[in-house]
Coordinates of C-alpha atoms and ligand atoms in Angstrom, one line a residue:
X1 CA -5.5 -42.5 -32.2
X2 CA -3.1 -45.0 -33.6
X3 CA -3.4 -48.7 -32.7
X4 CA -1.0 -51.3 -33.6
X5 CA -2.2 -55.0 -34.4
X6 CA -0.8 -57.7 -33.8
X7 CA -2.4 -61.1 -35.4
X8 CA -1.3 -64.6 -34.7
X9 CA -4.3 -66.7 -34.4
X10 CA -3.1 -69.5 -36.9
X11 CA -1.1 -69.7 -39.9
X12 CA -0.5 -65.7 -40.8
X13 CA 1.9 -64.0 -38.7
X14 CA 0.5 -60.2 -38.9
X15 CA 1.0 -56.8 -37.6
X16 CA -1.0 -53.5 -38.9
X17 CA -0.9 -49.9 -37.9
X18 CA -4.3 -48.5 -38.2
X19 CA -5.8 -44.6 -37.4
X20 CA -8.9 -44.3 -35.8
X21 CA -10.3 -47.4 -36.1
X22 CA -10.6 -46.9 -40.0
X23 CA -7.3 -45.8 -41.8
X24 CA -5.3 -48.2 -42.2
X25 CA -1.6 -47.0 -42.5
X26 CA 0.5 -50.9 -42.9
X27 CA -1.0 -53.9 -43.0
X28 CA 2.0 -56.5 -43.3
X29 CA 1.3 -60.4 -43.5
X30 CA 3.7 -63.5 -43.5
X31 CA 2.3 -66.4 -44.9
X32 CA 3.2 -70.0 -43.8
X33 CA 1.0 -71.7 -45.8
X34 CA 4.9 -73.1 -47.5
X35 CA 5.2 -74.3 -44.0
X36 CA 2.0 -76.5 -43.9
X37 CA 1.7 -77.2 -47.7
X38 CA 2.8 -80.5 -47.0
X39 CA 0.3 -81.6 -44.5
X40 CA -2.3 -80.3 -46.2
X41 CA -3.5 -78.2 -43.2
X42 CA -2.1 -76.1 -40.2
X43 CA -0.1 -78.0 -37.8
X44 CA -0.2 -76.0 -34.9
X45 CA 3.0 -76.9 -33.5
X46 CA 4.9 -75.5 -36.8
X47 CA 2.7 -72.8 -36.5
X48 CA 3.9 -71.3 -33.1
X49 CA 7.0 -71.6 -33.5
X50 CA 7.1 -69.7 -37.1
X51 CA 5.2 -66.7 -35.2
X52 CA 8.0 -66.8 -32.8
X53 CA 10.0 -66.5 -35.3
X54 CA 8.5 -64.1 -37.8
X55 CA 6.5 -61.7 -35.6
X56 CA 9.9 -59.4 -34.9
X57 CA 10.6 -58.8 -38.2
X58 CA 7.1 -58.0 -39.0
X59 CA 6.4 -56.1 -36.7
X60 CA 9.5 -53.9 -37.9
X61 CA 8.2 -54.2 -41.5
X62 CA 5.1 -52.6 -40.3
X63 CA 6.5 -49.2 -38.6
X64 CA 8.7 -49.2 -41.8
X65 CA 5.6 -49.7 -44.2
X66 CA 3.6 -46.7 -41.9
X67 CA 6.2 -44.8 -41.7
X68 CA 6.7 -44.4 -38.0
X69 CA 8.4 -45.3 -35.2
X70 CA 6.8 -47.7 -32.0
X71 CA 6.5 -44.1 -29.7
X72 CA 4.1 -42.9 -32.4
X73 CA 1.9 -45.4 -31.1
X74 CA -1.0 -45.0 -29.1
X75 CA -2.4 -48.3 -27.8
X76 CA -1.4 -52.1 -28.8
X77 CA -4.2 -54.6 -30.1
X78 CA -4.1 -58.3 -30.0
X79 CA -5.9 -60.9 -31.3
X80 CA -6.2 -63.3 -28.0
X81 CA -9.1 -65.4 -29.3
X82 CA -10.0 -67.6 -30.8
X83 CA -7.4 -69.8 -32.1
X84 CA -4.9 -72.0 -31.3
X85 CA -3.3 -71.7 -28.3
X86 CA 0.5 -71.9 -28.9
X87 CA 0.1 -69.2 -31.7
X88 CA -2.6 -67.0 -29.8
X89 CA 0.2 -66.8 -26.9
X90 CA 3.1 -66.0 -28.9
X91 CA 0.9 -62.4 -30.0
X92 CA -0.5 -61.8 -26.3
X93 CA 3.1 -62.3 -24.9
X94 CA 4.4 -59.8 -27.4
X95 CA 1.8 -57.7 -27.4
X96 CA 2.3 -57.4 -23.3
X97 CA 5.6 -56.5 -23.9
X98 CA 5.3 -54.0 -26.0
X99 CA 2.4 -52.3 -23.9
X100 CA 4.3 -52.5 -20.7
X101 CA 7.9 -51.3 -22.3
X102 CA 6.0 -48.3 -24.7
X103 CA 3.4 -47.5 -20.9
X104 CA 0.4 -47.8 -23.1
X105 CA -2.9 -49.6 -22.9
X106 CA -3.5 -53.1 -24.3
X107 CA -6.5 -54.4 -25.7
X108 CA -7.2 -58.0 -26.4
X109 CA -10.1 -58.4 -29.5
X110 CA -11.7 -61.7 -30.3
X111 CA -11.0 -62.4 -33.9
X112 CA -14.4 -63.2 -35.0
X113 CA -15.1 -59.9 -33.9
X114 CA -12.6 -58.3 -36.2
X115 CA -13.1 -60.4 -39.4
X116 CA -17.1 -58.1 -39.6
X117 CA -14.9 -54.8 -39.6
X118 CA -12.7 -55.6 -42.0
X119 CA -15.4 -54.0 -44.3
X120 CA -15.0 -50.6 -42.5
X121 CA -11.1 -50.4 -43.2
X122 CA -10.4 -47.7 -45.6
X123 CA -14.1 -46.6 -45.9
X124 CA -16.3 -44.7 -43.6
X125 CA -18.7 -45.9 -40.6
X126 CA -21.1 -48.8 -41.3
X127 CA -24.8 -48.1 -39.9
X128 CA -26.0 -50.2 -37.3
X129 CA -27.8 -52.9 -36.5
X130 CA -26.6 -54.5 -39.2
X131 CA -26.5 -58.5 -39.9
X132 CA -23.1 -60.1 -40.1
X133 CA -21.6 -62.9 -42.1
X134 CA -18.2 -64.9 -41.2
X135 CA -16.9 -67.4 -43.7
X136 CA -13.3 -68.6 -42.8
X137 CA -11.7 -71.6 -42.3
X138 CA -12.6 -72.2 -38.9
X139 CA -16.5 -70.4 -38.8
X140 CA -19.1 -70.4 -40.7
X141 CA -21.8 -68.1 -38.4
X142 CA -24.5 -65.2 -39.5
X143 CA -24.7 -62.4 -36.6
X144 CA -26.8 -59.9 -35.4
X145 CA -24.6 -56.5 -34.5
X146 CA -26.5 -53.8 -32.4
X147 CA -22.7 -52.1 -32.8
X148 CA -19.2 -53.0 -33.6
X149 CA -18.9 -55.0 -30.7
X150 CA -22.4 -55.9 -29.3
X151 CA -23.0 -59.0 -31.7
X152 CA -25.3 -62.4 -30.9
X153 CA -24.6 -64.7 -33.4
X154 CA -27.9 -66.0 -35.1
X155 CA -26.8 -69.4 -36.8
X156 CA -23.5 -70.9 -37.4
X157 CA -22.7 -74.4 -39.0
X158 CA -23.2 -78.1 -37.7
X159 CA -20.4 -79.4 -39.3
X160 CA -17.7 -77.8 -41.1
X161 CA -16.9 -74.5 -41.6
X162 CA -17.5 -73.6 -45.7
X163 CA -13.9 -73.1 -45.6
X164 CA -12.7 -76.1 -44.4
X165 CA -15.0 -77.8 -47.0
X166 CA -12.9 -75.9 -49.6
X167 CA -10.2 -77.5 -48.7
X168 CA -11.1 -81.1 -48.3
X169 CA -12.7 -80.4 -51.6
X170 CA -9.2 -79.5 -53.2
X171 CA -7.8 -82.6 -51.8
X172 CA -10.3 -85.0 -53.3
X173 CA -9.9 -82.5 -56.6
X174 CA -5.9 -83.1 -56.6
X175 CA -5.6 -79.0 -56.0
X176 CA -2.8 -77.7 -53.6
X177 CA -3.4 -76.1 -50.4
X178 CA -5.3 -73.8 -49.0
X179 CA -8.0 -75.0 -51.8
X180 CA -10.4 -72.3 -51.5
X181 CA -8.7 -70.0 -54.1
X182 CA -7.2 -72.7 -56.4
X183 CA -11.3 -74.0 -56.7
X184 CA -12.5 -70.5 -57.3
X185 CA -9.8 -70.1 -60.3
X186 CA -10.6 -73.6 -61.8
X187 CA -14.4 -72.9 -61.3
X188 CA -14.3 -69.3 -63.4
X189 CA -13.9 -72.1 -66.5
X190 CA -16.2 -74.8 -65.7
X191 CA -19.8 -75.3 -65.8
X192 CA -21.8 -74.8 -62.6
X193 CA -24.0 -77.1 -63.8
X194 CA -22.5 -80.1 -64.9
X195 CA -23.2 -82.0 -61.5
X196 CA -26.1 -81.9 -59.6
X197 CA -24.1 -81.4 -55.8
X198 CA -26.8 -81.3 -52.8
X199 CA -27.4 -77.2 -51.2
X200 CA -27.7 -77.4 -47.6
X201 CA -31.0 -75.8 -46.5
X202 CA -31.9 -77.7 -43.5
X203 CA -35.3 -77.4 -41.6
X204 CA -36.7 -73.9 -43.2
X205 CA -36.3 -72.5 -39.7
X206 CA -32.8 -72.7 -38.8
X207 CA -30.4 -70.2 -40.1
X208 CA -27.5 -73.2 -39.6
X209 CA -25.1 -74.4 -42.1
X210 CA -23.9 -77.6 -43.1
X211 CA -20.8 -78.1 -45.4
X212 CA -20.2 -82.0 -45.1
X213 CA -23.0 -83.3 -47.1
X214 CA -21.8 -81.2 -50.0
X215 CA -18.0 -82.5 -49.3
X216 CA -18.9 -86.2 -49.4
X217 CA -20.9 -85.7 -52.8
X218 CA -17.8 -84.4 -54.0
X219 CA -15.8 -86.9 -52.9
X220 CA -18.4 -89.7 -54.7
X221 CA -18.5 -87.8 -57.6
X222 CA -14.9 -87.6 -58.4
X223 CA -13.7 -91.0 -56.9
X224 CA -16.7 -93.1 -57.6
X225 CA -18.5 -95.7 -55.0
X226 CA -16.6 -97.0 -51.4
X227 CA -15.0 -99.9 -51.8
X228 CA -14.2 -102.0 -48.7
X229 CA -11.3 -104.2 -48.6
X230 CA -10.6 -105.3 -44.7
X231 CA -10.1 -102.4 -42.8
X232 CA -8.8 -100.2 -45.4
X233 CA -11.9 -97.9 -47.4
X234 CA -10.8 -97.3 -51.3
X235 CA -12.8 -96.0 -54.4
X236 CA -13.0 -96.6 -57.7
X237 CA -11.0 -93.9 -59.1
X238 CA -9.1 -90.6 -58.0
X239 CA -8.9 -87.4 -59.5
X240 CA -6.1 -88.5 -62.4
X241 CA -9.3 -90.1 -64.0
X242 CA -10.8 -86.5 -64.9
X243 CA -9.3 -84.3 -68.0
X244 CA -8.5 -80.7 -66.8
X245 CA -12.4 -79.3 -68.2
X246 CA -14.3 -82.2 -66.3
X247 CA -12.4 -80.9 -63.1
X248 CA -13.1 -77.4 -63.6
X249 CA -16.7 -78.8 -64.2
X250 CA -16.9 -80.3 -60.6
X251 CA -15.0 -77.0 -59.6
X252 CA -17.8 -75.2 -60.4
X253 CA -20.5 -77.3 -59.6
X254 CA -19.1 -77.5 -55.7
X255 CA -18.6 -73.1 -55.8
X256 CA -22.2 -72.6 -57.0
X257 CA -23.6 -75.4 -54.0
X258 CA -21.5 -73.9 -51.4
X259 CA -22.1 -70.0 -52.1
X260 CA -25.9 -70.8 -52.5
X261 CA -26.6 -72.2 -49.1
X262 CA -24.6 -68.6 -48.0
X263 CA -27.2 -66.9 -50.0
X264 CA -30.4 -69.3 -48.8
X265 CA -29.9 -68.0 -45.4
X266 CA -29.1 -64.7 -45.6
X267 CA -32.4 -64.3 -47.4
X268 CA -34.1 -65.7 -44.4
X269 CA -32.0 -63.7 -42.2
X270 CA -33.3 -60.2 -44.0
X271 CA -36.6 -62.0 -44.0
X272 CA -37.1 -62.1 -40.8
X273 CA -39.1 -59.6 -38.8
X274 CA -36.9 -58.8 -35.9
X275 CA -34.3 -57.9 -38.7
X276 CA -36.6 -55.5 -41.0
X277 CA -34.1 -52.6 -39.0
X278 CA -30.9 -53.9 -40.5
X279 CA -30.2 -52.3 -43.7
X280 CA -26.5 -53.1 -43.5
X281 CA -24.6 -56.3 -44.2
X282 CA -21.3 -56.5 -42.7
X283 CA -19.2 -60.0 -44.3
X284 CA -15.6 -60.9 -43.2
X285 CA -13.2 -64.0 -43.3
X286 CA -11.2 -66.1 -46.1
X287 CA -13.7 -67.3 -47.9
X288 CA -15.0 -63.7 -48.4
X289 CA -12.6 -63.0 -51.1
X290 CA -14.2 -65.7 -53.7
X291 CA -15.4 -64.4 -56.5
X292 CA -18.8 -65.9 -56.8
X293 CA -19.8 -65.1 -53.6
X294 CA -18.2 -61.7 -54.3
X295 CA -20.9 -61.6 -57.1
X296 CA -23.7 -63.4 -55.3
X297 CA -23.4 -60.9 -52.4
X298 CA -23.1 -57.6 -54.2
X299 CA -26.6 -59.0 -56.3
X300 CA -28.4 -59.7 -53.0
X301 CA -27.5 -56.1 -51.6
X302 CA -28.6 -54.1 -54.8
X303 CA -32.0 -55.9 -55.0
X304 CA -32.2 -55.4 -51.3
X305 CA -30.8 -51.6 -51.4
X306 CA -28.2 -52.7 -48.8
X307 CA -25.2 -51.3 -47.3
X308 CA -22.7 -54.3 -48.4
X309 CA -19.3 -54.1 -46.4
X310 CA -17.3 -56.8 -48.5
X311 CA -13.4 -56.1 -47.4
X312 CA -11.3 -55.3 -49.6
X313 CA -9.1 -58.4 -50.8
X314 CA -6.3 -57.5 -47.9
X315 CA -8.8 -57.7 -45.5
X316 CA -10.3 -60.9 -45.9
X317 CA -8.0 -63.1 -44.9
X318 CA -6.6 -62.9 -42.0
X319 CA -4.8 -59.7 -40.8
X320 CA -4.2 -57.5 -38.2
X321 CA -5.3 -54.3 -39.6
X322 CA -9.5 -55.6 -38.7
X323 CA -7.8 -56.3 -35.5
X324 CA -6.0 -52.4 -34.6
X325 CA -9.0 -50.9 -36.7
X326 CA -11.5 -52.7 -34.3
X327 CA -9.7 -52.2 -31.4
X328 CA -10.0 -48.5 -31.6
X329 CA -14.2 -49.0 -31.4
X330 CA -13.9 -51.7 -28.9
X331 CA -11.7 -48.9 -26.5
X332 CA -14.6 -46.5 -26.8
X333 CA -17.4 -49.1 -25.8
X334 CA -15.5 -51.1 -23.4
X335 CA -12.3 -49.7 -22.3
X336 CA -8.7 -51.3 -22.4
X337 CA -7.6 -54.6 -21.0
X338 CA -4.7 -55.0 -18.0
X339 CA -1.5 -57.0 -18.4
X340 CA -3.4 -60.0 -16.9
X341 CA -5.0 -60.6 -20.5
X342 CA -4.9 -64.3 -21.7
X343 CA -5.8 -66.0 -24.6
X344 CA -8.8 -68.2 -25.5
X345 CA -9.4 -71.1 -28.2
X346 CA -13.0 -69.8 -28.0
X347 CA -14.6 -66.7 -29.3
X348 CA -16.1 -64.6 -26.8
X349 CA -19.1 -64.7 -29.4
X350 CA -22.3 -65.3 -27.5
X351 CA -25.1 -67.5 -29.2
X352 CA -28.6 -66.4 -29.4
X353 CA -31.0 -69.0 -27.9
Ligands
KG4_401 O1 -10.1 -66.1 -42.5 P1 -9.0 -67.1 -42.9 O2 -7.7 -66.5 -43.5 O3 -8.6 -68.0 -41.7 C1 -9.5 -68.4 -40.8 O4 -9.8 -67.6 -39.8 O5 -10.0 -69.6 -40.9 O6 -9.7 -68.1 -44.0 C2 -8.9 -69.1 -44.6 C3 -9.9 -69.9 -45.5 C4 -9.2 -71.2 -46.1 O7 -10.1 -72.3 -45.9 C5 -9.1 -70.8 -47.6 O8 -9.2 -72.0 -48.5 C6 -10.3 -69.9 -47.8 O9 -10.3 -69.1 -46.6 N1 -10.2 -69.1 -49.0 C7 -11.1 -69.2 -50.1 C8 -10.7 -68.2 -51.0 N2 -9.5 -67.6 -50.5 C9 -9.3 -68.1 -49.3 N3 -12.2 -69.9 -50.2 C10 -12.9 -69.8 -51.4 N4 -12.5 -68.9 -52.4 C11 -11.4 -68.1 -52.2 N5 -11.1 -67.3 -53.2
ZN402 ZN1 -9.9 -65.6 -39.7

């Protein structure tokens, strides 16, 4: 069966042709991170309008990358949630369209959802239950998956997302954005160990994140103590203060703080006894293409003998091939949606207890 994707959730404007759930035939992505450079962040107004915009000519760059032609295809996938809004819409409006005018079935797939596939593209059938790890820009969650689609998420963060943290962390660092990959190059040359930065563990129960204590020890570090002057906050330095090894030095310190606390509860995920079934770890979203937790993770699964899904680096950001390769397990389980499908700012993720 072959499902196109369609991915419009915030800043990529994406379209993907996937068979069977698992081979992925075009996976085509336009960027508009030159579009929110800028503002340091997504705006979400800019971002609609450029999926307007863009999602035409991707969506021909995708039958042209696959090689075929829109009556090849068998069902159309959306990513309807969650998101923003105005850029969720524009892919549920085209994806209606193009279910209605091609007479074939449209299924709406929750985004979260897709990001613990991505693993499975271009590779075989994960065993389940397996434990799950997102770590975007938005989420931050661990999850337990009896199957592709029946997941309970198990812990998720208080604050902000890991990374979002990665990007307020650039800022203070003077890095452009998104920050997440400009840290992880710097930190490859730094020592790890030059600053003491606090790893969120929380109460030894939880399995719970928290990213902002981390971010404001940064900020400290770097720029030195508060200083209040009426109702303006400034510090003592900025960033320009710090030679290019001292940054890669706080670089590094922040990586190794942020991927431990990943690593801190994933252990006491395993550990726990109502897991000891789960030999498989699923891991999706942006952040899933740094290179120490690339490391980190593949360590954890070879002392653990685990099945590690890490995607591929195409697939962890976001795409819409996680989202056609899902939809093709999601039809099987739960059947199609109807032209009355909507989208949602909120994932359709339920939360354990
Ligand atoms: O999954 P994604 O594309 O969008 C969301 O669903 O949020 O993730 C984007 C996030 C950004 O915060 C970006 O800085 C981060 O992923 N990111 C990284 C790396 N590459 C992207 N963070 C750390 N290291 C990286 N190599
Ligand atoms: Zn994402």
């Amino acid at each position: 069966m072959r499902i196109l994707g369609i991915e419009s959730s915030c800043d990529e404007t994406a379209c993907a042709i996937v068979d069977d759930g698992l081979r992925v035939r075009s996976n085509t992505i336009a960027s508009q991170h030159d579009l929110h450079e800028q503002y340091r962040g997504v705006v979400p107004e800019i971002a609609s309008r450029a999926h307007v915009e863009r999602l035409i000519p991707t969506l021909r760059a995708s039958l042209r990358d696959a090689d075929c032609v829109l009556e090849d295809i068998d069902a159309i996938a959306v990513g309807n949630r969650p998101g923003l809004i105005g850029s969720l819409l524009v892919g549920v409006a085209a994806a209606k369209a193009l279910a209605l005018s091609l007479n074939i079935p449209i299924v709406g797939v929750d985004h979260i959802h897709a990001h613990l596939w991505a693993g499975a593209l271009d590779t075989d059938d994960p065993d389940f239950p397996a434990l799950g790890l997102v770590v975007s820009g938005g989420h931050t969650a661990i999850f337990r998956c009896e199957s592709p689609m029946r997941i309970t998420r198990i812990g998720t963060t208080i604050d902000d997302a890991i990374g979002e943290a990665y990007d307020k962390a650039a800022v203070v660092l003077g890095l452009p954005y998104p920050g997440g990959p400009a840290i992880d190059r710097m930190a490859q040359q730094g020592d790890d160990r030059a600053h003491q930065l606090p790893i969120s563990r929380l109460d030894p129960e939880t399995l719970n994140f928290s990213f902002s204590g981390l971010k404001t020890a940064l900020l400290y570090a770097v720029r030195g103590k508060p200083v209040r002057t009426g109702k303006a906050t400034t510090f003592e330095r900025d960033h320009t203060f710090w030679n290019e090894a001292q940054l890669r030095d706080f670089a590094a310190s922040f990586q190794r703080a942020a991927v431990e606390a990943i690593l801190i509860k994933l252990r006491r995920a395993f550990g726990r006894t109502e897991n000891a079934d789960c030999r498989t770890l699923l891991v999706g979203g942006g952040v899933s293409a740094n290179s120490r937790l690339r490391q980190s993770l593949t360590d954890f699964a070879t002392e653990r003998n685990l099945d590690l899904r890490l995607p591929a680096m195409p697939y962890c950001l976001d795409n819409a091939a996680m989202i056609a390769g899902l939809a093709h397990r999601q039809l099987t389980e739960s059947g199609h949606d109807d032209l009355t499908l909507n989208a949602s700012p909120n994932s359709i993720m339920q939360a354990s207890a």
